[in-house]
Tab-separated table of C-alpha atoms and ligand atoms in Angstrom:
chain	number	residue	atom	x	y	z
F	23	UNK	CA	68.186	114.145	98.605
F	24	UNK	CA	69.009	115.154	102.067
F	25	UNK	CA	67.436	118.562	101.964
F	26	UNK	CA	64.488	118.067	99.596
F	27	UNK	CA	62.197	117.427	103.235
F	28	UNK	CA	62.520	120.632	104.284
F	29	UNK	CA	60.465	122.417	101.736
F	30	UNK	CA	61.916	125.437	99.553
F	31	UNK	CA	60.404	128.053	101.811
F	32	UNK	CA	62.892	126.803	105.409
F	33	UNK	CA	65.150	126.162	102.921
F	34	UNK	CA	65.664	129.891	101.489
F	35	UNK	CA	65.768	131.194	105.131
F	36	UNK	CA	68.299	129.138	106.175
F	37	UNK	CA	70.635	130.346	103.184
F	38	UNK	CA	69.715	133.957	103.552
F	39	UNK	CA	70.337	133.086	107.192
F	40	UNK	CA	73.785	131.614	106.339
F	41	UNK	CA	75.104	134.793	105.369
F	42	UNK	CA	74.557	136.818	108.089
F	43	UNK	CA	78.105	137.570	109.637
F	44	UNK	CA	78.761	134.857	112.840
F	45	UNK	CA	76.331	132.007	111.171
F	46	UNK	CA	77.680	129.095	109.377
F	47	UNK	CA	75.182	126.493	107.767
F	48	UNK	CA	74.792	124.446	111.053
F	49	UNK	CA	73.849	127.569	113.431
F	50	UNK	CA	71.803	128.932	110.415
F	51	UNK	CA	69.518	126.150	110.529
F	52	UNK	CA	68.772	126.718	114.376
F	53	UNK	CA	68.221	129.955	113.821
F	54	UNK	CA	66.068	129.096	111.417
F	55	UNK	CA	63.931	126.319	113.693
F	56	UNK	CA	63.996	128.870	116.655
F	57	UNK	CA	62.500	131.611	114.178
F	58	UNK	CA	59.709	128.783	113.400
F	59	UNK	CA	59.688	127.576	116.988
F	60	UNK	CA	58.663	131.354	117.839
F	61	UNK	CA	56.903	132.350	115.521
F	62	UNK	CA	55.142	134.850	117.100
F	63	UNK	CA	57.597	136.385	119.614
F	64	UNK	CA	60.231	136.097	117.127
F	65	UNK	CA	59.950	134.936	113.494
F	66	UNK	CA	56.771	137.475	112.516
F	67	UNK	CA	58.228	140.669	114.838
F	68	UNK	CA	61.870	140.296	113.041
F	69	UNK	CA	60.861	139.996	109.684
F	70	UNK	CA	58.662	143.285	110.311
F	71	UNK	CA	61.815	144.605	111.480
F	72	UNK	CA	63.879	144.109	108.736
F	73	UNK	CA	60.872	145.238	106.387
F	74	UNK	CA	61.191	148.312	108.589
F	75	UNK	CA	64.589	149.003	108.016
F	76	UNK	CA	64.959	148.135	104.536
F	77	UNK	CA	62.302	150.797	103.937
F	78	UNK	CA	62.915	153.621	106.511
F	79	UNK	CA	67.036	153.597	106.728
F	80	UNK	CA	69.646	155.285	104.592
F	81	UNK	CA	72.974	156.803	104.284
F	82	UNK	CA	73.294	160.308	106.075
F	83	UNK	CA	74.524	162.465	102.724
F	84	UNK	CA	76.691	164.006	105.486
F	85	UNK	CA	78.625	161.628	106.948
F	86	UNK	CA	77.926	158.180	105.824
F	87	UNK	CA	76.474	156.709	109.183
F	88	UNK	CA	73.024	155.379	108.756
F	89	UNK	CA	70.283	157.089	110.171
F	90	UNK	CA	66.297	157.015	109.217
F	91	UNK	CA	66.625	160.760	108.703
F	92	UNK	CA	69.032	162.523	106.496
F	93	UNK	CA	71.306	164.145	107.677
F	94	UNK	CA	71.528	161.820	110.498
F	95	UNK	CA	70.796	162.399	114.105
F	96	UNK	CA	73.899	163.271	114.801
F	97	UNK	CA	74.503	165.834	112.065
F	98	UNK	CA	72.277	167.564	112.914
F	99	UNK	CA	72.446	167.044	116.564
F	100	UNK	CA	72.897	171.011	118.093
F	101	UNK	CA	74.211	169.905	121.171
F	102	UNK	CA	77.659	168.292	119.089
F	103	UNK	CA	80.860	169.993	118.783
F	104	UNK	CA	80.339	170.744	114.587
F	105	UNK	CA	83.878	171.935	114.933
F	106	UNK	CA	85.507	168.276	115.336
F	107	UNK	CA	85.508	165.310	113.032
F	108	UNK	CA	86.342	161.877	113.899
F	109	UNK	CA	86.927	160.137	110.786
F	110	UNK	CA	86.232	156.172	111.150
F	111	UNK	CA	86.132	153.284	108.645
F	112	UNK	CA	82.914	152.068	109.337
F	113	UNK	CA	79.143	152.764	110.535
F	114	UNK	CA	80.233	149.741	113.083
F	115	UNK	CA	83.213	152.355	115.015
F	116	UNK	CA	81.094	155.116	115.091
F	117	UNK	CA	78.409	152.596	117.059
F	118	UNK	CA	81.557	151.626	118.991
F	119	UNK	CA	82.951	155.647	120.135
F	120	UNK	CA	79.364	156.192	120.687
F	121	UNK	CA	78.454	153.478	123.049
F	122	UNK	CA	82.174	154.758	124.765
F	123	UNK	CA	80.500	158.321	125.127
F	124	UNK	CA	83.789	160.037	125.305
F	125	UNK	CA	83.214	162.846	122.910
F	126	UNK	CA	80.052	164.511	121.809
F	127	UNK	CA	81.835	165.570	118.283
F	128	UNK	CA	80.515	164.211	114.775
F	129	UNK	CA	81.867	161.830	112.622
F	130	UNK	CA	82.877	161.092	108.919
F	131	UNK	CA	82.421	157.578	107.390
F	132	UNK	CA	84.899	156.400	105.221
F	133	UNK	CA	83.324	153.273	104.196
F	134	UNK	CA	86.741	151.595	104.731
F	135	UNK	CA	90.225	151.647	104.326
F	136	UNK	CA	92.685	152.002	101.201
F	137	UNK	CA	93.778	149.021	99.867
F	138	UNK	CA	95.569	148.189	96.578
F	139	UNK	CA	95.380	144.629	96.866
F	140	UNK	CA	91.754	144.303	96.785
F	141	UNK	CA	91.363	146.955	94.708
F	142	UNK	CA	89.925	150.071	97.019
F	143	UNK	CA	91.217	153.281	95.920
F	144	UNK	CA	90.936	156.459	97.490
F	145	UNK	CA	87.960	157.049	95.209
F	146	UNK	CA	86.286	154.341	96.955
F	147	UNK	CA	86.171	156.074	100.178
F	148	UNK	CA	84.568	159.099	101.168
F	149	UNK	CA	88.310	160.854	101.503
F	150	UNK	CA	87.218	163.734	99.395
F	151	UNK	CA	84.314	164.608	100.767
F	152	UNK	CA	85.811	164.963	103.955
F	153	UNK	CA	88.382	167.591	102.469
F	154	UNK	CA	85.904	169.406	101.266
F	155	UNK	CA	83.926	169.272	104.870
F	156	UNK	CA	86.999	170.685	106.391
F	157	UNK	CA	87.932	173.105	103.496
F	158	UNK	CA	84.463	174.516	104.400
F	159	UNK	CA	86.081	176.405	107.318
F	160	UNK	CA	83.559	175.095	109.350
F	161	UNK	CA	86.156	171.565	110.894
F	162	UNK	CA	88.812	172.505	112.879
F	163	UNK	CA	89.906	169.115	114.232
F	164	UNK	CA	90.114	165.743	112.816
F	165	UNK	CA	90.392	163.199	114.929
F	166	UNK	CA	91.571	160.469	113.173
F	167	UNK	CA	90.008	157.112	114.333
F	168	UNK	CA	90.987	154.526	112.214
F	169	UNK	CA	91.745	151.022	113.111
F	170	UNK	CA	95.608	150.282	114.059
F	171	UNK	CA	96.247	147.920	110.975
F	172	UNK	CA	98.463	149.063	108.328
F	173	UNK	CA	95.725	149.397	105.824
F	174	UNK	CA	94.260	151.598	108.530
F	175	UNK	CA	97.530	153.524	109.227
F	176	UNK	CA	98.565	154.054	105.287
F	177	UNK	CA	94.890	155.164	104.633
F	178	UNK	CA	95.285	157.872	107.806
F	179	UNK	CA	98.716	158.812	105.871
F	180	UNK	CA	96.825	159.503	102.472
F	181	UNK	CA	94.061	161.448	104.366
F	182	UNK	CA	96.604	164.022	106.955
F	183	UNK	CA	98.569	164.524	103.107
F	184	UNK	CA	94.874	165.760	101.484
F	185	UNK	CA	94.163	168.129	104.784
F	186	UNK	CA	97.397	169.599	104.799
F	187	UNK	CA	95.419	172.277	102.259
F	188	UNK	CA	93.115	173.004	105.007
F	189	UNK	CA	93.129	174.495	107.745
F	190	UNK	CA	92.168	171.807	110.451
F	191	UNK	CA	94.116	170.563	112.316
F	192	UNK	CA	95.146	166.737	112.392
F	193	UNK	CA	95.003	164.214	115.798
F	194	UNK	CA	94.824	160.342	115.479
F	195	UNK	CA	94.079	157.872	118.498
F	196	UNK	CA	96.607	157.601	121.165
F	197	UNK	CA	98.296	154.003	121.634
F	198	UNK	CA	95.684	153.099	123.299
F	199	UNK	CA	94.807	150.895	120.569
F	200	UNK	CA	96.680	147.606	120.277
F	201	UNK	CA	97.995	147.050	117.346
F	202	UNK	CA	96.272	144.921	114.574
F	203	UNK	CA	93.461	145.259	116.305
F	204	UNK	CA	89.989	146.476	115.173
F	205	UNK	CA	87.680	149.281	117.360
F	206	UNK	CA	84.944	147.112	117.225
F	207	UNK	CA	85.877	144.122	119.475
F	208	UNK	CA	87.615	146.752	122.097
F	209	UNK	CA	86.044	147.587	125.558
F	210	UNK	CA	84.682	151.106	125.897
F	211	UNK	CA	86.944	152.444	128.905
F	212	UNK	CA	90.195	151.578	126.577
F	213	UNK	CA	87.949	153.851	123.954
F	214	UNK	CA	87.526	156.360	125.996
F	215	UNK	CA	91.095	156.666	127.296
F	216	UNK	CA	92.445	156.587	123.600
F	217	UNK	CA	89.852	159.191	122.623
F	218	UNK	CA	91.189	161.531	125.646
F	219	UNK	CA	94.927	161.075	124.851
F	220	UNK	CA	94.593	161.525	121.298
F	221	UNK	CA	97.903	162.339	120.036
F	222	UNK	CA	99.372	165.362	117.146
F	223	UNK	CA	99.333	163.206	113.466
Z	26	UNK	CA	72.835	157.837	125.841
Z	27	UNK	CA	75.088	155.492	124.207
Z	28	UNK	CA	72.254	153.708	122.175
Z	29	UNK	CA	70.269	156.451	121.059
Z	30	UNK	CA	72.224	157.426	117.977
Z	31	UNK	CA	70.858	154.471	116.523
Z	32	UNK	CA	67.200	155.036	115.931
Z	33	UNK	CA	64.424	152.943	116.969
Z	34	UNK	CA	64.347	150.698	113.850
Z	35	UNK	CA	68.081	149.898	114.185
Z	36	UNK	CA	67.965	149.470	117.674
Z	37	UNK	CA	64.646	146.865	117.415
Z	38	UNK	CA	66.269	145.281	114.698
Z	39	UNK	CA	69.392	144.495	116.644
Z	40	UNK	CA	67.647	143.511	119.772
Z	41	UNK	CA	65.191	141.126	117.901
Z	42	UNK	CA	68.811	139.482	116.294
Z	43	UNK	CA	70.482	139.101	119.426
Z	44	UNK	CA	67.478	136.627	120.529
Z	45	UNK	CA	68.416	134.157	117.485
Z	46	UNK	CA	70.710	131.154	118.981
Z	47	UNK	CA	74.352	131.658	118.136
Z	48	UNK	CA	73.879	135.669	118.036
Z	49	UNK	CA	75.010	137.548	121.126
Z	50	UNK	CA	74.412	141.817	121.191
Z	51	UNK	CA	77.800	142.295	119.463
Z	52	UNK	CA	77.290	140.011	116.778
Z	53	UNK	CA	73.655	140.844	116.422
Z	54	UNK	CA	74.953	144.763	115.713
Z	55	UNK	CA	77.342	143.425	113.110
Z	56	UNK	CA	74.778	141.141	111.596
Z	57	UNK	CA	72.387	143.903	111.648
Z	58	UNK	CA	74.727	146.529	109.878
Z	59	UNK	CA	75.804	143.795	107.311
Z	60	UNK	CA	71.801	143.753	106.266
Z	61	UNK	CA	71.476	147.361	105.985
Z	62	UNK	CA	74.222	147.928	103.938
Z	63	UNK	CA	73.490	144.778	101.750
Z	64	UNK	CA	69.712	146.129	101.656
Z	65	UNK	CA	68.826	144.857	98.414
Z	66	UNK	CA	70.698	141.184	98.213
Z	67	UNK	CA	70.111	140.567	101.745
Z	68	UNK	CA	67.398	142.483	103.969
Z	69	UNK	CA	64.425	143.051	101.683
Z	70	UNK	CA	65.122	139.181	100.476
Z	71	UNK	CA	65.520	137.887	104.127
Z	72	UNK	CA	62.579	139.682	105.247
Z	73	UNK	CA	60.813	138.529	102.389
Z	74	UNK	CA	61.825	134.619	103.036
Z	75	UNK	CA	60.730	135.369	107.051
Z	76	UNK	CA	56.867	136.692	106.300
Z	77	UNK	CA	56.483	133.524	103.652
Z	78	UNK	CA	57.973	130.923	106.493
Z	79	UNK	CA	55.824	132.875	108.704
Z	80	UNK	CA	52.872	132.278	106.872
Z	81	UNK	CA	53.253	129.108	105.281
Z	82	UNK	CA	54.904	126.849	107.895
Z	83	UNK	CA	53.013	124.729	109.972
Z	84	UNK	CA	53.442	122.009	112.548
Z	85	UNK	CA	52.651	118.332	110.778
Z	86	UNK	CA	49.789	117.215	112.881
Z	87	UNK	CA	50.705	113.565	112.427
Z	88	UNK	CA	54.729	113.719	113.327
Z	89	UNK	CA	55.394	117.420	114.924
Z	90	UNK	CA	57.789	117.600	111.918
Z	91	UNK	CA	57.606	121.528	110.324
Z	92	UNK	CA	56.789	121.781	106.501
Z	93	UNK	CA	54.186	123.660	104.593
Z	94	UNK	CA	51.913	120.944	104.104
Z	95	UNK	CA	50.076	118.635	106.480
Z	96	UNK	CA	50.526	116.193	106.773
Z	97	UNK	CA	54.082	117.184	106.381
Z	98	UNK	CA	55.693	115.906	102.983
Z	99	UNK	CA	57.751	113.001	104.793
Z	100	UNK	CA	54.161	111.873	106.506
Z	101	UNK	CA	53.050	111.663	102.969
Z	102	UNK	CA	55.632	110.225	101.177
Z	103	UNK	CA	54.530	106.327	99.798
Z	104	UNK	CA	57.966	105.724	99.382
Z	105	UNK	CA	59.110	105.724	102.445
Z	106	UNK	CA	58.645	103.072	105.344
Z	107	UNK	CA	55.421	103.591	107.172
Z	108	UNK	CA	55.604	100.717	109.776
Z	109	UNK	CA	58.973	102.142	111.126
Z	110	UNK	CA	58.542	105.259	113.361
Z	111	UNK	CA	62.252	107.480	113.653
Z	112	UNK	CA	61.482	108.906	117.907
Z	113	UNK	CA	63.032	112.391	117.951
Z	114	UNK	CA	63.609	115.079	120.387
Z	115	UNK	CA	63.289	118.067	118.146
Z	116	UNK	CA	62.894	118.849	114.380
Z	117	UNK	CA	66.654	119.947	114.524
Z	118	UNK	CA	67.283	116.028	115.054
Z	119	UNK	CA	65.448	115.046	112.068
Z	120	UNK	CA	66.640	117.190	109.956
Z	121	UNK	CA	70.052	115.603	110.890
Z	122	UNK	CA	68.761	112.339	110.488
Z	123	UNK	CA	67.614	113.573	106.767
Z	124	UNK	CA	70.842	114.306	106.070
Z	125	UNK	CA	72.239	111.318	107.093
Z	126	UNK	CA	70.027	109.591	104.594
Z	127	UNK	CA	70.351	106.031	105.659
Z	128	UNK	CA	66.766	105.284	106.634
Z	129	UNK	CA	63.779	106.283	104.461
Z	130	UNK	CA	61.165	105.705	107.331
Z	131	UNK	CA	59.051	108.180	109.244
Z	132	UNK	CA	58.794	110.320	112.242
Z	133	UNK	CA	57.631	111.403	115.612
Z	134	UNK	CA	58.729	114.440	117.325
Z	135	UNK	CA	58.488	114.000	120.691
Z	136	UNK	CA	58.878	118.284	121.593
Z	137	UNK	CA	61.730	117.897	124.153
Z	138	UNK	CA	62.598	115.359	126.804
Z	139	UNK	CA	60.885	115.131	130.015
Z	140	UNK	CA	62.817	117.108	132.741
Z	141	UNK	CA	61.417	117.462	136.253
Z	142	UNK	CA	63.902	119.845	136.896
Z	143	UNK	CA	62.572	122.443	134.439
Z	144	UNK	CA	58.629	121.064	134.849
Z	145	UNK	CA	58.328	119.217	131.405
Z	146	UNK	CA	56.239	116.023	131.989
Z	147	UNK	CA	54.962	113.389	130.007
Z	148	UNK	CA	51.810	115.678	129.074
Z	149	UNK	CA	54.420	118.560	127.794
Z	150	UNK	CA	55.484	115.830	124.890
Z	151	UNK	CA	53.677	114.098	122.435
Z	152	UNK	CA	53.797	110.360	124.200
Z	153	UNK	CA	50.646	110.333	123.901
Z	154	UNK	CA	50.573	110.738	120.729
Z	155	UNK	CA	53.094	108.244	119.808
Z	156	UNK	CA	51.323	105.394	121.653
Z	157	UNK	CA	48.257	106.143	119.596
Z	158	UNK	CA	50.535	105.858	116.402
Z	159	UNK	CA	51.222	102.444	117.675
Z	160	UNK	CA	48.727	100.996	119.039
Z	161	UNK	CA	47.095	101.508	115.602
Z	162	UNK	CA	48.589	98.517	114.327
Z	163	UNK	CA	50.055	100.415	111.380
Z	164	UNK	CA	53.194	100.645	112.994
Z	165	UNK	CA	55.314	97.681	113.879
Z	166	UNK	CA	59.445	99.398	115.025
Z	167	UNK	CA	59.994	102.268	117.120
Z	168	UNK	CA	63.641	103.291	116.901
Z	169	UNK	CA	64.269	105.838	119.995
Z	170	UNK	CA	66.717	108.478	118.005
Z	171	UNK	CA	66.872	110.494	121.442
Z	172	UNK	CA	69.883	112.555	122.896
Z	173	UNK	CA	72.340	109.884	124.958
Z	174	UNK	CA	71.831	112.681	127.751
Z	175	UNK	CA	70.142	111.909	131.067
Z	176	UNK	CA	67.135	113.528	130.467
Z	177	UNK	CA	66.982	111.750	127.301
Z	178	UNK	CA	67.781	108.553	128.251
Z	179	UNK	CA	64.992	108.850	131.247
Z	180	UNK	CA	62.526	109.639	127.968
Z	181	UNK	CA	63.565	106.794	126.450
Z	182	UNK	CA	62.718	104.398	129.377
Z	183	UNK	CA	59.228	105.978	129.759
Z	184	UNK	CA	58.509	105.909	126.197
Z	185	UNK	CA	59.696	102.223	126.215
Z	186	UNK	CA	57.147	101.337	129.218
Z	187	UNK	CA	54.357	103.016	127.313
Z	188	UNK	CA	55.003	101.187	124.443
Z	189	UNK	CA	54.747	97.889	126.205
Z	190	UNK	CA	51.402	97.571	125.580
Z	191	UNK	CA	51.077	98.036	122.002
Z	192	UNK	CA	52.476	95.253	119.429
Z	193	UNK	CA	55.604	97.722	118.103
Z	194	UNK	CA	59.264	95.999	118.674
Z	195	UNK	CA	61.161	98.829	120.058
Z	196	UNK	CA	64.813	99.570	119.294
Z	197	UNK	CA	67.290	102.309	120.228
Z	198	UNK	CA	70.400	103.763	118.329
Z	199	UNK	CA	73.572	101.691	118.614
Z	200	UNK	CA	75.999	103.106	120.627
Z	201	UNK	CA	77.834	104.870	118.448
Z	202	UNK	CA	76.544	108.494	119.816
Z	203	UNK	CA	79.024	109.671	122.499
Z	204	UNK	CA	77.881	110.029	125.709
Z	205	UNK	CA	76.602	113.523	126.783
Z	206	UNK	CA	76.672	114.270	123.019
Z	207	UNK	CA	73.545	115.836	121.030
Z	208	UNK	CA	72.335	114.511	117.803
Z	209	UNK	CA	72.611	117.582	115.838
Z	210	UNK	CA	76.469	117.914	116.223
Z	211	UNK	CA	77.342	114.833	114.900
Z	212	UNK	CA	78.802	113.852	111.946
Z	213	UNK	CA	76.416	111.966	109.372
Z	214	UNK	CA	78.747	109.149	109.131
Z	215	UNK	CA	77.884	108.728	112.534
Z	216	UNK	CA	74.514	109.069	112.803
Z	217	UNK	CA	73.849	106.672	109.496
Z	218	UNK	CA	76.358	104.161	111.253
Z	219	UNK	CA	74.331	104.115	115.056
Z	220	UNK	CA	70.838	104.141	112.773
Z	221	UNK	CA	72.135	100.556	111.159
Z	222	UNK	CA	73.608	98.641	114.149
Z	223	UNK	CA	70.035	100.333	116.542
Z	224	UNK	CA	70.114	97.703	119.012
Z	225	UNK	CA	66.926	96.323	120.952
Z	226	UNK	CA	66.054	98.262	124.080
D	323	ZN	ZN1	75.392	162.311	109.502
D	324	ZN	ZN1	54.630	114.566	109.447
């Protein structure tokens, strides 16, 4: 009963809204009555957006980030040092070492971290792809960037193991990092610093 | 330099997010990264749900409710009390009221609250409006449902003085709603509770 007034239409958006990351049910409805509230300055220009994105972005074949091109900007960015790798988890810490600007290298995209328990082999991540990229002879350094959790750490075990065959060399993040936590949520200086210290894996 | 990795669509994308209430830029990134990689479950069905809200919503030109028919479905819904009008702030408020569910009578959405301070008068709300509705003689309660805020309280009393000269017996909601609190945080237990024990105003 308590929904039914709200017609089906406001009633989908505010579900779809719901599962956006950061909205429960209550701040999904007022983002859905601000959407309606603006519907031109807001409602009509972010659902072009999205139309936008769903249709232009992908997955750079390279490296995993997301780009509209393929390979990505930065792949094929000239100005980059080709020669160094920083392997992250996500699309979200590459956004993060970017917006620290400590190191124009390029990345690899995991897409996440080893983890038995919920089932995420090392076939689930792009772990052999990036031996291959640095069997190429074209990496020399990996800079591990990986988040300081233990998933993180083990999966940053596995991966200095696999390169061992190759001939780059291996660096992680210096301490820095504080432990347990994740690169997204920290402040770019602290990036930067733990970018410039990197330390032998 | 630290954005431009992204790409225009991305970059849009996450700067049309960040406007939505409840998203700040750090959030928005993570909400808009959580859509690209669930493109086909949540993107291309949330842009989708925002061009048909876009297009289909309207204002109800009776009550200021939002629906996709008007007069909204609640307007135009025999079953429901018409002689009883439900005085809101905001659609956000009814829609809490809805869910509460005690009181199957109708609407008015007043649009705000007057406040000098930020130059909304009388002629910024629909007062006008709402004396029409009752000086029609269709309407014989007016239950202020308004904010037990200053600003909202000040509403009230102007309302009330309009409403003096039209034959509608006008009540407010019992003191149950905490002072300084806002009717679309509270509990529904609450809100059904201060709906039955409205006292005269
Ligand atoms: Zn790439
Ligand atoms: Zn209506």
């Amino acid at each position: 009963m308590a929904r039914s007034v709200l017609g089906p239409e406001i009633e989908r958006l505010i579900q779809l809204l719901a599962k956006l990351p950061g909205l429960g049910p209550r701040s999904a409805r007022r983002a859905a009555l601000a959407l309606i509230k603006k519907k031109d300055q807001l409602l009509v220009p972010l659902a072009g957006a999205m139309s936008l994105a769903a249709e232009r972005v992908k997955v750079c074949s390279v490296c995993g980030n997301i780009d509209t091109v393929d390979p990505c900007a930065i792949c094929s960015d000239p100005e980059r040092d080709a020669r160094t790798l920083i392997v992250v988890e996500d699309v979200s810490d590459l956004w993060a070492l970017e917006r620290a600007g400590a190191m124009k290298a390029r990345y690899h995209v995991l897409g996440g971290t080893l983890s038995p328990l919920d089932g995420v082999g090392p076939d689930d991540l792009t772990i052999d792809a990036l031996v291959r990229r640095c069997a190429s002879g074209e990496v020399s350094e990996v800079i591990l960037a990986v988040n300081a959790t233990v998933d993180g750490q083990a999966t940053a075990h596995v991966i200095t193991d696999r390169l061992t065959a190759t001939p780059v060399k291996v660096s992680r993040l210096a301490h820095g990092v504080p432990v347990g936590g994740e690169l997204d949520y920290l402040d770019e200086g602290t990036l930067a610093a733990a970018l410039r210290a990197r330390t032998p894996f």
